[in-house]
Amino acid sequence: MLFTLAAAISILAVALICVFLFANGLPAMFQIGIPEFLLGTTWKPGSDMYGIFPMIVGSIYVTAGAILVGVPAGILTAIYLSRFAGSRVASVLRPGIELLAGIPSVVYGFFGLMVLVPFIRATMPGRGLSLLAASMLLGIMILPTVITVAKNALDAVPKSYYEGALALGATRERAVFRILVPAAFSGIMAAVVLGVGRAIGETMAVVMVAGNQPVMPNSIFEGVRTMTANIVMEMGYAADLHRGALIATGVVLFVFIMLISLLFSAIKKRGEER
Amino acid sequence: MMQEIKQDARIAPSLPVISETKMGVEELDLFYGEFQALKDVTLDFPKNEVTALIGPSGCGKSTLLKALNRMNDLVDGCRVDGLVSLDGDDIYRDVPVNDLRRRVGMVFQQPNPFPMSIYDNIAFGPRTHGIKGKAELDVIVEQSLRDAAIWDEVKDRLKKSALGLSGGQQQRLCIARALAVQPEVLLLDESTSALDPISTAKIEDLVVEFASKYTVIMVTHNMLQALRVSTKTAFFLLGEMVEAGDTDELFTHPKDSRTADYVSGRFG
Ligand SMILES: Nc1ncnc2c1ncn2[C@@H]1O[C@H](COP(=O)(O)OP(=O)(O)OP(=O)(O)O)[C@@H](O)[C@H]1O
Ligand SMILES: [Mg+2]
């Protein structure tokens, strides 16, 4: 009974958020025109121009960059923790990773602003506040998610596979990359998808380092604005159609997240079937 | 050839049996941390014969087997003292470990096929050792599966997952996988204990055949199995090797009373 109630509350919350988003966002979207809204490249609330294409692209670029940075490092760390690290190293690394997961995103943002951005400004073209900075920072932020989920997947692979490969004369590396990783593939993909979800929804840290110009970036050294940044930066003062357009941005973001979680459950289901 | 010498030896037991040693351990001590799992073990494994290791649970049979292909390296805190040799070379010093494991194959107690196709399971080993050509791999895969007496059962489903096979088939697949890298020695750790009597009989027949090509060292809890397939038997108790010798001799006229008690089923 208590469980049913608890479950009902979370479902109710999701339903309410859905209703709120769609009820407020869809009318604005229709008023602007769906193609103009989704594919328009000019965002000028002052002249009633609400094209969020640069922000959609921004979110995708930043997320892709985060994946490029975070996923290889995360998976290699997971492999290291799962098979190579001695218990002493693991006992230092594991709490470190947990701590990484617990750091508030504004603190990450600070780190990005004080360390990453000046570094990029000093060594590369542009002002530092950039797609690159956001990608690198998000890449670090998704590490704990990727590491934890991928490590669980790797740990779940029977030890006998690994031993069987070694017993045939395979090196540890070959046993890991040819037997262990393929056996854990669906779990590792799930780790990537969760990382994507975390990256695309992240707001605070991105706002602090991404530059936030609502235009299509031409290089990784230019600033970008993500959908989340768009909402959080303008919500405070927006009214009427502007406000509706921001909520409609939330609708688009929501659809993205929904697709990601569908993908996640599809991968998980496939993994269980195998 | 070996067989003849052996039979001659039985007719005239006073003549020493001339058999070449393939692997040997000398004064081997093995520790898991503080715990000593093998105590001063000295034992020869004659070439192209089947040697059985018997003894009650926990006496160190698997430990000895894993010392022969260095699978104990995976165990944290495992330490080995003494000599383990393959064709006279010290395997802990003079043989690269991946070479060693290719030459000394192992089949585990539980069948452990990789979660991939039957074909890829067999091809994994040869690929590991640099064989890439499809035609060459095809030949190796077929030959290995034939040698493990499972070709007829799987030849139409080579691309299907190996996990869909029965336990007995999986174990023969694992034997085929071990054979595919052309080992010189085969280590079998209770490789039939998880199987039904028919699968067990099939594998026993294989092991007897293997003796002409490979040096086989098998751990078994089944006295009759040791009698059926091995020519030499070593009996272990609490990490010590109590007695080793000709299988028939050890079972019918054990020299040590502890061996006599064990083989007659009085303990263990
Ligand atoms: N990884 C390990 N760490 C610590 N001790 C171990 C380890 N593996 C085995 N031992 C100990 O070493 C001794 C010998 O173990 P081993 O597995 O060789 O026995 P066994 O003769 O194969 O027994 P069984 O017939 O049950 O398979 C046992 O006392 C066991 O508890
Ligand atoms: Mg054992």
GROMACS .gro file of C-alpha atoms in nm, chain B:
model
  268
  275MET     CA    1   5.607  -4.701  -2.938
  276MET     CA    2   5.552  -4.569  -2.587
  277GLN     CA    3   5.279  -4.823  -2.545
  278GLU     CA    4   5.509  -5.112  -2.631
  279ILE     CA    5   5.772  -5.004  -2.388
  280LYS     CA    6   5.508  -4.976  -2.125
  281GLN     CA    7   5.372  -5.320  -2.187
  282ASP     CA    8   5.717  -5.468  -2.182
  283ALA     CA    9   5.771  -5.301  -1.852
  284ARG     CA   10   5.461  -5.469  -1.716
  285ILE     CA   11   5.570  -5.809  -1.825
  286ALA     CA   12   5.911  -5.757  -1.674
  287PRO     CA   13   5.866  -5.509  -1.389
  288SER     CA   14   6.231  -5.532  -1.293
  289LEU     CA   15   6.327  -5.340  -1.608
  290PRO     CA   16   6.309  -4.963  -1.552
  291VAL     CA   17   6.041  -4.789  -1.758
  292ILE     CA   18   6.209  -4.554  -2.001
  293SER     CA   19   5.975  -4.263  -2.046
  294GLU     CA   20   6.064  -3.909  -2.131
  295THR     CA   21   5.956  -3.640  -1.887
  296LYS     CA   22   5.743  -3.366  -2.046
  297MET     CA   23   5.681  -3.160  -1.737
  298GLY     CA   24   5.818  -3.187  -1.391
  299VAL     CA   25   5.797  -3.019  -1.055
  300GLU     CA   26   6.079  -3.031  -0.804
  301GLU     CA   27   6.055  -2.939  -0.439
  302LEU     CA   28   5.760  -2.717  -0.511
  303ASP     CA   29   5.620  -2.506  -0.230
  304LEU     CA   30   5.322  -2.288  -0.303
  305PHE     CA   31   5.172  -2.031  -0.070
  306TYR     CA   32   4.845  -1.839  -0.078
  307GLY     CA   33   4.950  -1.555   0.153
  308GLU     CA   34   5.048  -1.730   0.477
  309PHE     CA   35   4.878  -2.055   0.387
  310GLN     CA   36   5.096  -2.324   0.234
  311ALA     CA   37   4.889  -2.512  -0.023
  312LEU     CA   38   5.166  -2.734  -0.165
  313LYS     CA   39   5.450  -2.876   0.041
  314ASP     CA   40   5.771  -2.992  -0.118
  315VAL     CA   41   5.608  -3.166  -0.412
  316THR     CA   42   5.832  -3.351  -0.656
  317LEU     CA   43   5.665  -3.523  -0.948
  318ASP     CA   44   5.726  -3.607  -1.313
  319PHE     CA   45   5.471  -3.607  -1.590
  320PRO     CA   46   5.577  -3.854  -1.859
  321LYS     CA   47   5.544  -3.748  -2.220
  322ASN     CA   48   5.245  -3.878  -2.415
  323GLU     CA   49   5.084  -4.037  -2.115
  324VAL     CA   50   4.786  -3.953  -1.899
  325THR     CA   51   4.868  -3.870  -1.538
  326ALA     CA   52   4.585  -3.852  -1.286
  327LEU     CA   53   4.597  -3.639  -0.971
  328ILE     CA   54   4.373  -3.768  -0.696
  329GLY     CA   55   4.310  -3.680  -0.335
  330PRO     CA   56   4.044  -3.540  -0.105
  331SER     CA   57   3.896  -3.196  -0.154
  332GLY     CA   58   4.132  -2.912  -0.067
  333CYS     CA   59   4.451  -3.118  -0.090
  334GLY     CA   60   4.595  -2.892  -0.362
  335LYS     CA   61   4.524  -3.073  -0.688
  336SER     CA   62   4.387  -2.769  -0.868
  337THR     CA   63   4.662  -2.559  -0.718
  338LEU     CA   64   4.928  -2.787  -0.864
  339LEU     CA   65   4.754  -2.788  -1.201
  340LYS     CA   66   4.741  -2.408  -1.204
  341ALA     CA   67   5.108  -2.391  -1.111
  342LEU     CA   68   5.183  -2.581  -1.433
  343ASN     CA   69   5.044  -2.308  -1.661
  344ARG     CA   70   5.087  -2.018  -1.419
  345MET     CA   71   4.718  -1.947  -1.381
  346ASN     CA   72   4.806  -1.895  -1.014
  347ASP     CA   73   4.963  -1.566  -1.120
  348LEU     CA   74   4.610  -1.426  -1.115
  349VAL     CA   75   4.575  -1.495  -0.744
  350ASP     CA   76   4.679  -1.204  -0.522
  351GLY     CA   77   4.947  -1.310  -0.277
  352CYS     CA   78   5.029  -1.640  -0.440
  353ARG     CA   79   5.399  -1.734  -0.412
  354VAL     CA   80   5.582  -2.023  -0.573
  355ASP     CA   81   5.913  -2.176  -0.463
  356GLY     CA   82   6.086  -2.458  -0.641
  357LEU     CA   83   6.119  -2.568  -0.999
  358VAL     CA   84   5.846  -2.630  -1.255
  359SER     CA   85   5.986  -2.739  -1.589
  360LEU     CA   86   5.857  -2.793  -1.940
  361ASP     CA   87   6.098  -2.985  -2.164
  362GLY     CA   88   6.362  -2.902  -1.908
  363ASP     CA   89   6.303  -2.525  -1.911
  364ASP     CA   90   6.205  -2.345  -1.593
  365ILE     CA   91   5.856  -2.213  -1.676
  366TYR     CA   92   5.872  -1.934  -1.421
  367ARG     CA   93   6.198  -1.798  -1.566
  368ASP     CA   94   6.277  -1.924  -1.912
  369VAL     CA   95   5.940  -1.945  -2.086
  370PRO     CA   96   5.729  -1.634  -2.165
  371VAL     CA   97   5.398  -1.682  -1.987
  372ASN     CA   98   5.177  -1.652  -2.296
  373ASP     CA   99   5.392  -1.907  -2.479
  374LEU     CA  100   5.368  -2.135  -2.182
  375ARG     CA  101   4.991  -2.115  -2.175
  376ARG     CA  102   4.970  -2.188  -2.543
  377ARG     CA  103   5.187  -2.496  -2.500
  378VAL     CA  104   5.015  -2.604  -2.180
  379GLY     CA  105   4.641  -2.586  -2.242
  380MET     CA  106   4.375  -2.603  -1.973
  381VAL     CA  107   4.017  -2.721  -1.957
  382PHE     CA  108   3.827  -2.603  -1.652
  383GLN     CA  109   3.582  -2.782  -1.426
  384GLN     CA  110   3.288  -2.575  -1.545
  385PRO     CA  111   3.259  -2.541  -1.922
  386ASN     CA  112   3.343  -2.177  -2.001
  387PRO     CA  113   3.273  -2.108  -2.368
  388PHE     CA  114   3.302  -1.741  -2.460
  389PRO     CA  115   2.972  -1.563  -2.535
  390MET     CA  116   3.033  -1.569  -2.909
  391SER     CA  117   2.982  -1.808  -3.198
  392ILE     CA  118   3.112  -2.163  -3.193
  393TYR     CA  119   3.350  -2.075  -3.476
  394ASP     CA  120   3.488  -1.768  -3.299
  395ASN     CA  121   3.536  -1.966  -2.979
  396ILE     CA  122   3.768  -2.207  -3.153
  397ALA     CA  123   3.935  -1.938  -3.365
  398PHE     CA  124   4.011  -1.716  -3.066
  399GLY     CA  125   4.326  -1.904  -2.969
  400PRO     CA  126   4.480  -1.932  -3.317
  401ARG     CA  127   4.396  -1.567  -3.383
  402THR     CA  128   4.566  -1.479  -3.056
  403HIS     CA  129   4.880  -1.642  -3.188
  404GLY     CA  130   4.878  -1.462  -3.518
  405ILE     CA  131   4.680  -1.683  -3.754
  406LYS     CA  132   4.453  -1.451  -3.949
  407GLY     CA  133   4.378  -1.624  -4.281
  408LYS     CA  134   4.019  -1.738  -4.316
  409ALA     CA  135   4.106  -2.057  -4.502
  410GLU     CA  136   4.367  -2.155  -4.248
  411LEU     CA  137   4.131  -2.082  -3.959
  412ASP     CA  138   3.856  -2.286  -4.124
  413VAL     CA  139   4.086  -2.586  -4.135
  414ILE     CA  140   4.194  -2.544  -3.773
  415VAL     CA  141   3.836  -2.500  -3.652
  416GLU     CA  142   3.715  -2.812  -3.829
  417GLN     CA  143   4.012  -3.023  -3.721
  418SER     CA  144   3.987  -2.913  -3.358
  419LEU     CA  145   3.614  -2.983  -3.346
  420ARG     CA  146   3.671  -3.324  -3.504
  421ASP     CA  147   3.947  -3.407  -3.257
  422ALA     CA  148   3.711  -3.319  -2.973
  423ALA     CA  149   3.440  -3.540  -3.125
  424ILE     CA  150   3.187  -3.261  -3.157
  425TRP     CA  151   3.215  -3.168  -3.526
  426ASP     CA  152   2.911  -3.364  -3.637
  427GLU     CA  153   2.695  -3.203  -3.372
  428VAL     CA  154   2.791  -2.843  -3.452
  429LYS     CA  155   2.900  -2.832  -3.815
  430ASP     CA  156   2.566  -2.683  -3.924
  431ARG     CA  157   2.562  -2.415  -3.658
  432LEU     CA  158   2.916  -2.283  -3.644
  433LYS     CA  159   2.793  -1.923  -3.654
  434LYS     CA  160   2.547  -1.975  -3.367
  435SER     CA  161   2.628  -1.880  -3.010
  436ALA     CA  162   2.824  -2.139  -2.816
  437LEU     CA  163   2.609  -2.068  -2.513
  438GLY     CA  164   2.322  -2.255  -2.680
  439LEU     CA  165   2.505  -2.589  -2.653
  440SER     CA  166   2.439  -2.845  -2.381
  441GLY     CA  167   2.682  -2.871  -2.090
  442GLY     CA  168   2.854  -3.177  -2.236
  443GLN     CA  169   2.882  -3.016  -2.576
  444GLN     CA  170   3.017  -2.698  -2.421
  445GLN     CA  171   3.287  -2.895  -2.244
  446ARG     CA  172   3.393  -3.068  -2.564
  447LEU     CA  173   3.388  -2.729  -2.733
  448CYS     CA  174   3.627  -2.605  -2.464
  449ILE     CA  175   3.849  -2.905  -2.527
  450ALA     CA  176   3.843  -2.824  -2.899
  451ARG     CA  177   3.927  -2.463  -2.816
  452ALA     CA  178   4.226  -2.579  -2.615
  453LEU     CA  179   4.339  -2.810  -2.897
  454ALA     CA  180   4.315  -2.533  -3.156
  455VAL     CA  181   4.638  -2.372  -3.037
  456GLN     CA  182   4.823  -2.703  -3.077
  457PRO     CA  183   4.923  -2.748  -2.716
  458GLU     CA  184   5.179  -3.002  -2.603
  459VAL     CA  185   5.028  -3.057  -2.261
  460LEU     CA  186   4.661  -3.061  -2.163
  461LEU     CA  187   4.549  -2.988  -1.808
  462LEU     CA  188   4.201  -3.111  -1.719
  463ASP     CA  189   4.062  -3.002  -1.383
  464GLU     CA  190   3.769  -3.229  -1.300
  465SER     CA  191   3.654  -3.158  -1.650
  466THR     CA  192   3.378  -3.419  -1.641
  467SER     CA  193   3.242  -3.357  -1.293
  468ALA     CA  194   2.965  -3.127  -1.415
  469LEU     CA  195   2.855  -3.366  -1.688
  470ASP     CA  196   2.617  -3.658  -1.737
  471PRO     CA  197   2.756  -4.015  -1.771
  472ILE     CA  198   2.730  -4.021  -2.150
  473SER     CA  199   2.918  -3.694  -2.197
  474THR     CA  200   3.169  -3.813  -1.939
  475ALA     CA  201   3.228  -4.136  -2.129
  476LYS     CA  202   3.280  -3.940  -2.452
  477ILE     CA  203   3.541  -3.720  -2.291
  478GLU     CA  204   3.716  -4.017  -2.129
  479ASP     CA  205   3.744  -4.180  -2.471
  480LEU     CA  206   3.893  -3.859  -2.605
  481VAL     CA  207   4.149  -3.839  -2.329
  482VAL     CA  208   4.263  -4.194  -2.396
  483GLU     CA  209   4.306  -4.106  -2.764
  484PHE     CA  210   4.489  -3.785  -2.681
  485ALA     CA  211   4.765  -3.975  -2.510
  486SER     CA  212   4.921  -4.054  -2.846
  487LYS     CA  213   4.963  -3.684  -2.923
  488TYR     CA  214   4.957  -3.491  -2.598
  489THR     CA  215   5.077  -3.516  -2.244
  490VAL     CA  216   4.762  -3.513  -2.034
  491ILE     CA  217   4.741  -3.424  -1.667
  492MET     CA  218   4.397  -3.461  -1.515
  493VAL     CA  219   4.247  -3.401  -1.174
  494THR     CA  220   3.964  -3.634  -1.088
  495HIS     CA  221   3.758  -3.738  -0.790
  496ASN     CA  222   3.646  -4.045  -0.973
  497MET     CA  223   3.873  -4.342  -0.893
  498LEU     CA  224   3.731  -4.548  -1.175
  499GLN     CA  225   3.799  -4.266  -1.417
  500ALA     CA  226   4.161  -4.250  -1.306
  501LEU     CA  227   4.186  -4.627  -1.353
  502ARG     CA  228   4.024  -4.616  -1.695
  503VAL     CA  229   4.222  -4.339  -1.855
  504SER     CA  230   4.552  -4.279  -1.676
  505THR     CA  231   4.880  -4.466  -1.679
  506LYS     CA  232   5.029  -4.276  -1.388
  507THR     CA  233   4.855  -4.157  -1.073
  508ALA     CA  234   4.966  -3.926  -0.793
  509PHE     CA  235   4.786  -3.916  -0.460
  510PHE     CA  236   4.779  -3.593  -0.259
  511LEU     CA  237   4.686  -3.522   0.099
  512LEU     CA  238   4.686  -3.179   0.267
  513GLY     CA  239   4.926  -3.027   0.018
  514GLU     CA  240   5.171  -3.316   0.021
  515MET     CA  241   5.224  -3.572  -0.247
  516VAL     CA  242   5.192  -3.901  -0.066
  517GLU     CA  243   5.256  -4.144  -0.345
  518ALA     CA  244   5.292  -4.155  -0.722
  519GLY     CA  245   5.338  -4.434  -0.969
  520ASP     CA  246   5.187  -4.666  -1.222
  521THR     CA  247   4.808  -4.634  -1.195
  522ASP     CA  248   4.727  -5.005  -1.169
  523GLU     CA  249   5.004  -5.051  -0.919
  524LEU     CA  250   4.893  -4.758  -0.704
  525PHE     CA  251   4.536  -4.879  -0.691
  526THR     CA  252   4.612  -5.247  -0.634
  527HIS     CA  253   4.928  -5.232  -0.424
  528PRO     CA  254   4.955  -4.888  -0.267
  529LYS     CA  255   5.278  -4.844  -0.075
  530ASP     CA  256   5.145  -4.591   0.175
  531SER     CA  257   4.864  -4.678   0.413
  532ARG     CA  258   4.702  -4.339   0.358
  533THR     CA  259   4.683  -4.411  -0.014
  534ALA     CA  260   4.534  -4.751   0.063
  535ASP     CA  261   4.272  -4.591   0.285
  536TYR     CA  262   4.181  -4.335   0.020
  537VAL     CA  263   4.160  -4.563  -0.281
  538SER     CA  264   3.958  -4.816  -0.089
  539GLY     CA  265   3.719  -4.536  -0.001
  540ARG     CA  266   3.785  -4.518   0.369
  541PHE     CA  267   3.820  -4.140   0.376
  542GLY     CA  268   3.788  -3.834   0.156
   0.00000   0.00000   0.00000
